[in-house]
GROMACS .gro file of C-alpha atoms in nm:
model
  319
    1MET     CA    1   8.284  12.109  11.244
    2ILE     CA    2   8.516  11.945  11.473
    3PRO     CA    3   8.906  12.057  11.478
    4ALA     CA    4   9.100  11.791  11.399
    5SER     CA    5   9.446  11.975  11.460
    6ASP     CA    6   9.439  11.894  11.868
    7ARG     CA    7   9.405  11.515  11.794
    8GLN     CA    8   9.709  11.277  11.736
    9LEU     CA    9   9.731  11.161  11.342
   10LEU     CA   10   9.870  10.820  11.339
   11LEU     CA   11   9.971  10.678  10.984
   12VAL     CA   12  10.028  10.306  10.862
   13VAL     CA   13  10.232  10.294  10.560
   14GLY     CA   14  10.425  10.020  10.357
   15ALA     CA   15  10.436   9.847  10.034
   16PRO     CA   16  10.097   9.754   9.915
   17ARG     CA   17  10.028   9.382  10.025
   18SER     CA   18  10.210   9.417  10.322
   19GLY     CA   19   9.935   9.368  10.551
   20THR     CA   20   9.864   9.740  10.633
   21THR     CA   21   9.502   9.691  10.582
   22TRP     CA   22   9.519   9.420  10.858
   23LEU     CA   23   9.681   9.634  11.098
   24HIS     CA   24   9.494   9.953  11.009
   25HIS     CA   25   9.169   9.762  11.112
   26MET     CA   26   9.291   9.606  11.442
   27LEU     CA   27   9.411   9.953  11.546
   28ALA     CA   28   9.079  10.110  11.408
   29ALA     CA   29   8.920   9.893  11.651
   30HIS     CA   30   9.034  10.115  11.972
   31PRO     CA   31   8.747  10.305  12.106
   32ALA     CA   32   8.971  10.647  12.105
   33MET     CA   33   9.031  10.610  11.720
   34ALA     CA   34   8.850  10.784  11.470
   35SER     CA   35   8.905  10.602  11.120
   36MET     CA   36   8.744  10.430  10.839
   37GLU     CA   37   8.766  10.103  10.682
   38GLU     CA   38   8.831  10.217  10.346
   39GLU     CA   39   9.150  10.422  10.234
   40LEU     CA   40   9.090  10.815  10.209
   41THR     CA   41   9.407  10.907  10.029
   42VAL     CA   42   9.433  11.224  10.129
   43PHE     CA   43   9.786  11.281  10.101
   44THR     CA   44   9.769  11.141   9.736
   45TYR     CA   45   9.552  11.438   9.636
   46LEU     CA   46   9.767  11.684   9.839
   47ALA     CA   47  10.099  11.540   9.695
   48LEU     CA   48   9.977  11.639   9.325
   49TRP     CA   49   9.938  12.009   9.426
   50ASP     CA   50  10.270  11.972   9.612
   51ARG     CA   51  10.454  11.877   9.293
   52ARG     CA   52  10.301  12.113   9.075
   53PHE     CA   53  10.361  12.399   9.305
   54GLN     CA   54  10.725  12.328   9.338
   55THR     CA   55  10.772  12.284   8.947
   56GLU     CA   56  10.608  12.618   8.890
   57LYS     CA   57  10.807  12.802   9.191
   58ALA     CA   58  11.135  12.655   9.071
   59ASN     CA   59  11.032  12.798   8.675
   60LEU     CA   60  10.944  13.136   8.853
   61ASP     CA   61  11.248  13.141   9.086
   62GLN     CA   62  11.477  13.047   8.764
   63GLY     CA   63  11.322  13.287   8.529
   64ARG     CA   64  11.199  13.042   8.254
   65TRP     CA   65  10.838  13.148   8.269
   66ARG     CA   66  10.565  13.302   8.515
   67GLN     CA   67  10.252  13.081   8.568
   68GLY     CA   68  10.067  12.914   8.855
   69ALA     CA   69   9.985  12.951   9.214
   70PRO     CA   70  10.324  13.066   9.308
   71LEU     CA   71  10.222  13.395   9.151
   72LEU     CA   72   9.978  13.431   9.417
   73TYR     CA   73  10.085  13.247   9.703
   74GLY     CA   74  10.408  13.232   9.885
   75GLU     CA   75  10.524  12.897  10.020
   76SER     CA   76  10.416  12.911  10.378
   77GLU     CA   77  10.084  13.045  10.292
   78PHE     CA   78  10.027  12.777  10.016
   79TYR     CA   79  10.133  12.509  10.252
   80GLU     CA   80   9.865  12.637  10.512
   81GLY     CA   81   9.599  12.602  10.263
   82LEU     CA   82   9.707  12.215  10.184
   83ARG     CA   83   9.713  12.164  10.578
   84SER     CA   84   9.374  12.331  10.572
   85LEU     CA   85   9.207  12.085  10.318
   86ALA     CA   86   9.358  11.800  10.495
   87GLU     CA   87   9.213  11.908  10.852
   88HIS     CA   88   8.860  11.976  10.705
   89ALA     CA   89   8.892  11.620  10.540
   90TYR     CA   90   8.999  11.466  10.905
   91ALA     CA   91   8.736  11.699  11.080
   92ARG     CA   92   8.476  11.517  10.865
   93LEU     CA   93   8.604  11.214  10.995
   94LEU     CA   94   8.598  11.314  11.374
   95THR     CA   95   8.196  11.393  11.311
   96ARG     CA   96   8.180  11.006  11.320
   97LYS     CA   97   8.346  10.964  11.643
   98PRO     CA   98   8.354  11.336  11.815
   99SER     CA   99   8.515  11.159  12.147
  100ALA     CA  100   8.837  11.043  11.964
  101SER     CA  101   9.151  11.132  12.074
  102HIS     CA  102   9.334  10.991  11.759
  103LEU     CA  103   9.265  10.995  11.389
  104LEU     CA  104   9.412  10.712  11.198
  105ASP     CA  105   9.448  10.673  10.825
  106LYS     CA  106   9.631  10.450  10.559
  107HIS     CA  107   9.761  10.406  10.236
  108PRO     CA  108  10.069  10.212  10.138
  109ASP     CA  109  10.171  10.510   9.926
  110TYR     CA  110  10.155  10.748  10.171
  111ALA     CA  111  10.546  10.629  10.232
  112ARG     CA  112  10.609  10.826   9.911
  113HIS     CA  113  10.473  11.147  10.070
  114LEU     CA  114  10.631  11.150  10.396
  115PRO     CA  115  10.814  11.480  10.302
  116LEU     CA  116  10.466  11.681  10.295
  117ILE     CA  117  10.315  11.467  10.566
  118GLN     CA  118  10.598  11.611  10.774
  119LYS     CA  119  10.564  11.940  10.651
  120LEU     CA  120  10.175  11.962  10.712
  121PHE     CA  121  10.172  11.755  11.012
  122PRO     CA  122  10.518  11.755  11.195
  123ASN     CA  123  10.359  11.579  11.526
  124ALA     CA  124  10.211  11.276  11.271
  125LYS     CA  125  10.313  10.953  11.362
  126VAL     CA  126  10.409  10.677  11.115
  127ILE     CA  127  10.377  10.296  11.157
  128HIS     CA  128  10.546  10.139  10.880
  129LEU     CA  129  10.476   9.754  10.849
  130ILE     CA  130  10.759   9.546  10.661
  131ARG     CA  131  10.685   9.196  10.502
  132ASP     CA  132  10.918   8.944  10.292
  133GLY     CA  133  10.910   9.110   9.962
  134ARG     CA  134  10.890   8.768   9.793
  135GLU     CA  135  10.531   8.719   9.926
  136VAL     CA  136  10.471   9.084   9.860
  137VAL     CA  137  10.519   9.063   9.488
  138VAL     CA  138  10.334   8.725   9.501
  139SER     CA  139  10.035   8.890   9.631
  140MET     CA  140  10.082   9.182   9.402
  141MET     CA  141  10.084   8.980   9.091
  142SER     CA  142   9.784   8.795   9.202
  143ALA     CA  143   9.587   9.109   9.278
  144LYS     CA  144   9.644   9.233   8.923
  145LYS     CA  145   9.499   8.930   8.802
  146ARG     CA  146   9.203   8.887   9.015
  147LEU     CA  147   9.131   9.257   9.111
  148GLY     CA  148   9.275   9.448   8.810
  149PHE     CA  149   9.530   9.690   9.000
  150GLY     CA  150   9.880   9.704   9.085
  151ALA     CA  151  10.176   9.540   8.913
  152GLY     CA  152  10.125   9.245   8.713
  153GLU     CA  153  10.486   9.124   8.675
  154ILE     CA  154  10.791   9.073   8.859
  155GLN     CA  155  10.992   9.370   8.768
  156GLY     CA  156  10.721   9.589   8.867
  157ALA     CA  157  10.608   9.438   9.145
  158THR     CA  158  10.961   9.410   9.297
  159ARG     CA  159  11.024   9.798   9.214
  160HIS     CA  160  10.718   9.899   9.385
  161TRP     CA  161  10.805   9.696   9.719
  162VAL     CA  162  11.161   9.852   9.719
  163THR     CA  163  11.034  10.236   9.644
  164ASN     CA  164  10.818  10.228   9.938
  165LEU     CA  165  11.020  10.029  10.172
  166LEU     CA  166  11.283  10.288  10.143
  167ALA     CA  167  11.060  10.596  10.118
  168ALA     CA  168  10.911  10.488  10.453
  169ARG     CA  169  11.225  10.446  10.621
  170GLN     CA  170  11.319  10.794  10.539
  171ALA     CA  171  11.044  10.893  10.821
  172GLU     CA  172  11.278  10.791  11.080
  173LYS     CA  173  11.509  11.071  10.969
  174LEU     CA  174  11.256  11.320  10.877
  175LEU     CA  175  11.028  11.284  11.206
  176GLY     CA  176  11.122  11.356  11.557
  177ALA     CA  177  11.208  11.086  11.827
  178GLY     CA  178  10.937  10.845  11.910
  179GLN     CA  179  10.736  10.931  11.600
  180TYR     CA  180  10.842  10.626  11.362
  181MET     CA  181  10.785  10.261  11.440
  182GLU     CA  182  10.901   9.967  11.231
  183VAL     CA  183  10.669   9.640  11.265
  184ARG     CA  184  10.744   9.291  11.085
  185TYR     CA  185  10.448   9.126  10.932
  186GLU     CA  186  10.589   8.801  11.006
  187GLU     CA  187  10.613   8.895  11.378
  188LEU     CA  188  10.251   9.070  11.409
  189LYS     CA  189  10.144   8.728  11.273
  190ALA     CA  190  10.339   8.510  11.502
  191GLU     CA  191  10.264   8.718  11.825
  192THR     CA  192   9.982   8.930  11.722
  193THR     CA  193   9.878   9.021  12.094
  194THR     CA  194  10.217   9.118  12.222
  195ARG     CA  195  10.317   9.293  11.890
  196LEU     CA  196   9.976   9.491  11.891
  197LYS     CA  197  10.009   9.604  12.231
  198ALA     CA  198  10.374   9.750  12.132
  199VAL     CA  199  10.213   9.956  11.862
  200PHE     CA  200   9.922  10.084  12.065
  201ASP     CA  201  10.200  10.186  12.334
  202PHE     CA  202  10.362  10.371  12.073
  203CYS     CA  203  10.029  10.548  11.984
  204GLN     CA  204   9.997  10.615  12.354
  205LEU     CA  205   9.659  10.447  12.380
  206PRO     CA  206   9.605  10.172  12.661
  207VAL     CA  207   9.458   9.873  12.597
  208THR     CA  208   9.368   9.540  12.829
  209ASP     CA  209   9.470   9.194  12.750
  210ASP     CA  210   9.096   9.109  12.705
  211PHE     CA  211   9.067   9.389  12.424
  212LEU     CA  212   9.375   9.245  12.282
  213LEU     CA  213   9.264   8.894  12.275
  214ARG     CA  214   8.948   8.945  12.126
  215ILE     CA  215   9.074   9.183  11.849
  216THR     CA  216   9.329   8.918  11.759
  217GLU     CA  217   9.073   8.635  11.742
  218GLU     CA  218   8.844   8.856  11.570
  219TYR     CA  219   9.117   8.956  11.284
  220ASP     CA  220   9.269   8.624  11.234
  221ILE     CA  221   9.286   8.556  10.886
  222ARG     CA  222   9.109   8.234  10.944
  223ASN     CA  223   8.804   8.430  11.078
  224LYS     CA  224   8.838   8.752  10.860
  225GLN     CA  225   9.002   8.829  10.550
  226VAL     CA  226   8.997   9.234  10.525
  227SER     CA  227   9.226   9.266  10.224
  228ARG     CA  228   9.066   9.104   9.958
  229GLY     CA  229   9.378   8.868   9.955
  230ASP     CA  230   9.418   8.557   9.760
  231ALA     CA  231   9.225   8.299   9.982
  232THR     CA  232   9.401   7.996   9.799
  233LEU     CA  233   9.751   8.105   9.957
  234ASN     CA  234   9.598   8.083  10.328
  235ARG     CA  235   9.665   7.719  10.375
  236MET     CA  236  10.037   7.813  10.300
  237ARG     CA  237  10.068   8.131  10.537
  238ASP     CA  238  10.181   7.946  10.867
  239LYS     CA  239  10.494   7.780  10.664
  240PRO     CA  240  10.773   8.065  10.609
  241GLY     CA  241  10.857   8.067  10.243
  242ALA     CA  242  10.571   7.843  10.149
  243ILE     CA  243  10.413   8.109   9.927
  244TRP     CA  244  10.705   8.263   9.717
  245GLN     CA  245  10.840   7.891   9.674
  246ALA     CA  246  10.541   7.757   9.548
  247LYS     CA  247  10.434   8.079   9.322
  248LEU     CA  248  10.780   8.239   9.202
  249SER     CA  249  10.909   8.084   8.851
  250LEU     CA  250  11.301   8.041   8.871
  251GLU     CA  251  11.326   8.322   8.632
  252GLU     CA  252  11.128   8.543   8.880
  253ARG     CA  253  11.341   8.448   9.161
  254TRP     CA  254  11.630   8.525   8.970
  255THR     CA  255  11.499   8.885   8.847
  256MET     CA  256  11.404   8.965   9.212
  257ASP     CA  257  11.766   8.876   9.332
  258ARG     CA  258  11.888   9.083   9.093
  259LEU     CA  259  11.684   9.397   9.174
  260ALA     CA  260  11.644   9.359   9.540
  261GLY     CA  261  11.851   9.080   9.673
  262HIS     CA  262  12.078   9.293   9.873
  263LEU     CA  263  11.769   9.435  10.011
  264LEU     CA  264  11.616   9.095  10.123
  265GLN     CA  265  11.948   9.038  10.262
  266ASP     CA  266  11.989   9.369  10.479
  267LEU     CA  267  11.651   9.312  10.632
  268GLY     CA  268  11.738   8.936  10.716
  269TYR     CA  269  11.479   8.781  10.474
  270SER     CA  270  11.742   8.544  10.242
  271LYS     CA  271  12.061   8.486  10.196
  272PRO     CA  272  12.286   8.503   9.886
  273GLY     CA  273  12.176   8.272   9.625
  274TRP     CA  274  11.838   8.218   9.775
  275TRP     CA  275  11.648   8.219   9.459
  276ALA     CA  276  11.843   7.872   9.339
  277LEU     CA  277  11.619   7.612   9.519
  278ARG     CA  278  11.699   7.300   9.358
  279PRO     CA  279  12.012   7.148   9.219
  280GLY     CA  280  12.096   7.253   8.893
  281ASP     CA  281  11.888   7.591   8.928
  282ASN     CA  282  12.221   7.762   8.860
  283LEU     CA  283  12.313   7.589   8.542
  284ARG     CA  284  11.934   7.654   8.408
  285MET     CA  285  11.952   8.000   8.494
  286ALA     CA  286  12.268   8.052   8.305
  287TYR     CA  287  12.130   7.874   8.008
  288LEU     CA  288  11.797   8.082   8.006
  289SER     CA  289  12.044   8.409   8.054
  290ASN     CA  290  12.229   8.320   7.788
  291LEU     CA  291  11.926   8.243   7.555
  292ARG     CA  292  11.786   8.555   7.671
  293LYS     CA  293  12.091   8.739   7.552
  294LEU     CA  294  12.112   8.593   7.213
  295LYS     CA  295  11.744   8.632   7.143
  296ASN     CA  296  11.793   8.986   7.226
  297THR     CA  297  12.104   9.042   7.012
  298LEU     CA  298  11.915   8.846   6.723
  299GLY     CA  299  11.617   9.066   6.753
  300SER     CA  300  11.854   9.398   6.773
  301ALA     CA  301  12.022   9.255   6.423
  302LYS     CA  302  11.694   9.204   6.264
  303HIS     CA  303  11.558   9.571   6.373
  304THR     CA  304  11.890   9.709   6.251
  305TRP     CA  305  11.878   9.508   5.889
  306MET     CA  306  11.533   9.614   5.840
  307HIS     CA  307  11.547   9.966   5.894
  308SER     CA  308  11.868   9.971   5.713
  309THR     CA  309  11.770   9.787   5.380
  310PRO     CA  310  11.667  10.019   5.097
  311GLN     CA  311  11.288  10.005   5.037
  312ARG     CA  312  11.124   9.863   4.709
  313SER     CA  313  10.931  10.120   4.512
  314ALA     CA  314  10.585  10.168   4.624
  315LEU     CA  315  10.495  10.240   4.274
  316PRO     CA  316  10.267   9.997   4.058
  317SER     CA  317  10.439   9.807   3.816
  318THR     CA  318  10.417   9.923   3.433
  319GLN     CA  319  10.415   9.586   3.312
   0.00000   0.00000   0.00000
């Protein structure tokens, strides 16, 4: 089997529905790249072993109980085994293109496994695609409704966006210089050839203008939609803010601001009070918020009353 250890490993990460599949497919079109259209989820598998090993090792080290792989393997030996599993998978991928100098893999949740990735492949390069979280949550909730996966409500979708984005940004500290790159989805969409060339330069892969133009046209969403996105949103994609303004309700916007407003502002996507689109939205939300608090209070009072009232005897009447 072809060894994978001497190839450059490239990983595309980001929150789900951030355009990672789109970027992955464009990068995979390079002749020096070995990749698959599907997600391999290699590090999702290995992360389960990693967590289990660390839990059992902590139990062993702290004298709680003795069980598991740490009884047989030292830490470095165990992680060498995990590296071998990953390399075996990538070696199989290389059989599809033996001449490839680069291996490309993508999964949004790889963002959560970057410490493990750095431990196993210290020379890996990470490309982090960032998209306006308001559009991300709209797409996540749409995917749940249409395809059955992901978070289907505003709180879960927002937390997923925040968690993946912040985790991926840790790669800049974990990895060495020149191994982490951030790409904004909005800039990639507006200036695809220019931004894509910058990504290929980061990967140290030469490209021609003709190649970039061909890939840009081929993977334009009007010609090819690769991520099972909601096609009904396509007509709004060229107008900044149109998607979330049309699809997020007042309560959803307010909730997202409470959970991630500071991050949206730090990234330059919003300003304070962005969620109030129309005159009177602040008053309407104050009313809805107070109404929600009242309902919660009444619900708690009802629950307390029902559980504190002596229960009537369940015995049948003697009359």
